[in-house]
Coordinates of C-alpha atoms in Angstrom, one line a residue:
M1 CA 22.9 105.7 -133.0
T2 CA 20.3 103.1 -132.2
S3 CA 19.4 100.7 -135.5
I4 CA 16.0 99.4 -136.8
Q5 CA 17.2 96.1 -135.4
N6 CA 18.0 97.0 -131.9
L7 CA 14.9 98.8 -131.5
R8 CA 12.9 95.3 -133.2
N9 CA 14.8 93.3 -130.7
Q10 CA 13.5 95.6 -127.5
I11 CA 9.8 95.3 -129.1
D12 CA 10.7 91.3 -129.2
Q13 CA 11.4 91.7 -125.6
L14 CA 8.5 93.8 -124.6
D15 CA 6.3 91.3 -126.7
H16 CA 7.5 88.2 -124.5
Q17 CA 6.9 90.0 -121.3
L18 CA 3.4 90.6 -122.5
L19 CA 2.9 87.0 -123.4
V20 CA 4.0 86.1 -119.7
L21 CA 1.5 88.6 -118.4
L22 CA -1.2 87.4 -120.7
A23 CA -0.5 83.6 -119.8
Q24 CA -0.8 84.9 -116.1
R25 CA -4.2 86.6 -117.0
Q26 CA -5.4 83.4 -118.9
Q27 CA -4.8 81.4 -115.6
I28 CA -7.0 83.9 -113.4
V29 CA -9.7 83.9 -116.3
E30 CA -9.9 80.1 -116.3
K31 CA -10.5 80.0 -112.4
I32 CA -13.2 82.6 -112.7
G33 CA -14.8 80.6 -115.5
Q34 CA -15.0 77.5 -112.9
L35 CA -16.3 80.0 -110.1
K36 CA -19.1 81.3 -112.1
P37 CA -22.6 79.9 -112.4
I38 CA -22.6 76.9 -114.8
N39 CA -23.7 77.7 -118.3
S40 CA -24.3 81.3 -117.2
Q41 CA -23.5 83.2 -120.4
A42 CA -24.8 86.7 -118.5
A43 CA -22.5 85.9 -115.8
V44 CA -19.5 85.2 -118.1
T45 CA -20.0 88.0 -120.3
A46 CA -20.8 90.6 -117.6
P47 CA -21.5 93.6 -120.1
D48 CA -21.4 96.2 -117.4
R49 CA -18.0 95.0 -115.9
V50 CA -16.4 95.2 -119.4
K51 CA -17.8 98.4 -120.1
Q52 CA -16.0 99.7 -117.1
V53 CA -12.9 97.8 -117.6
L54 CA -12.6 99.3 -121.1
L55 CA -13.0 102.8 -119.8
N56 CA -10.7 102.4 -116.9
R57 CA -8.0 101.1 -119.4
Q58 CA -8.4 103.7 -121.6
Q59 CA -8.2 106.6 -118.8
E60 CA -5.0 104.7 -117.7
A61 CA -3.8 104.3 -121.0
E62 CA -4.0 108.2 -121.5
K63 CA -2.2 108.8 -118.1
L64 CA 0.8 106.9 -119.4
G65 CA 0.9 108.4 -122.7
L66 CA -0.7 105.5 -124.8
S67 CA -3.2 106.4 -127.0
P68 CA -6.7 105.4 -125.6
D69 CA -8.0 103.9 -128.9
V70 CA -4.8 101.8 -129.0
A71 CA -5.7 100.7 -125.3
L72 CA -9.4 100.2 -126.2
A73 CA -8.5 98.3 -129.5
I74 CA -6.1 95.8 -127.4
W75 CA -8.6 95.4 -124.5
Q76 CA -11.8 94.7 -126.8
T77 CA -9.5 92.1 -128.7
M78 CA -8.3 90.5 -125.4
I79 CA -11.6 90.6 -123.6
E80 CA -13.4 88.9 -126.5
A81 CA -10.9 86.2 -127.0
F82 CA -10.7 85.4 -122.8
T83 CA -14.6 85.7 -122.6
A84 CA -14.7 82.9 -125.4
L85 CA -12.1 80.9 -123.3
E86 CA -14.1 81.5 -120.0
L87 CA -17.5 80.6 -121.8
K88 CA -16.0 77.4 -122.9
I89 CA -14.6 76.5 -119.4
N90 CA -17.7 77.7 -117.7
S91 CA -19.8 75.5 -120.0
N92 CA -17.6 72.3 -119.5
H93 CA -18.3 72.2 -115.6
D94 CA -17.7 68.3 -115.2
L95 CA -14.0 68.3 -116.1
N96 CA -13.3 71.8 -114.6
R97 CA -15.2 71.6 -111.1
K98 CA -14.2 69.6 -108.2

């Protein structure tokens, strides 16, 4: 029989894996922020790209048995946070451009 604590431990392990992946994603976002035109909010926010990513992740989620609504909520939050980071990096070109 599986205990609640055992299941919580499994969730903790999955959360750690997610954090590792998010750290890798952040590194890529930082590189992208440095490559886009300086101080270009339109290039950073890329609303058409965001719309397509959200739709794709919802479709992928459904195929994997994850609620598309859960995937949408997670990706909206993640994209919002990473976009804010990318905007900061993109506007601070003196420190990030070589």
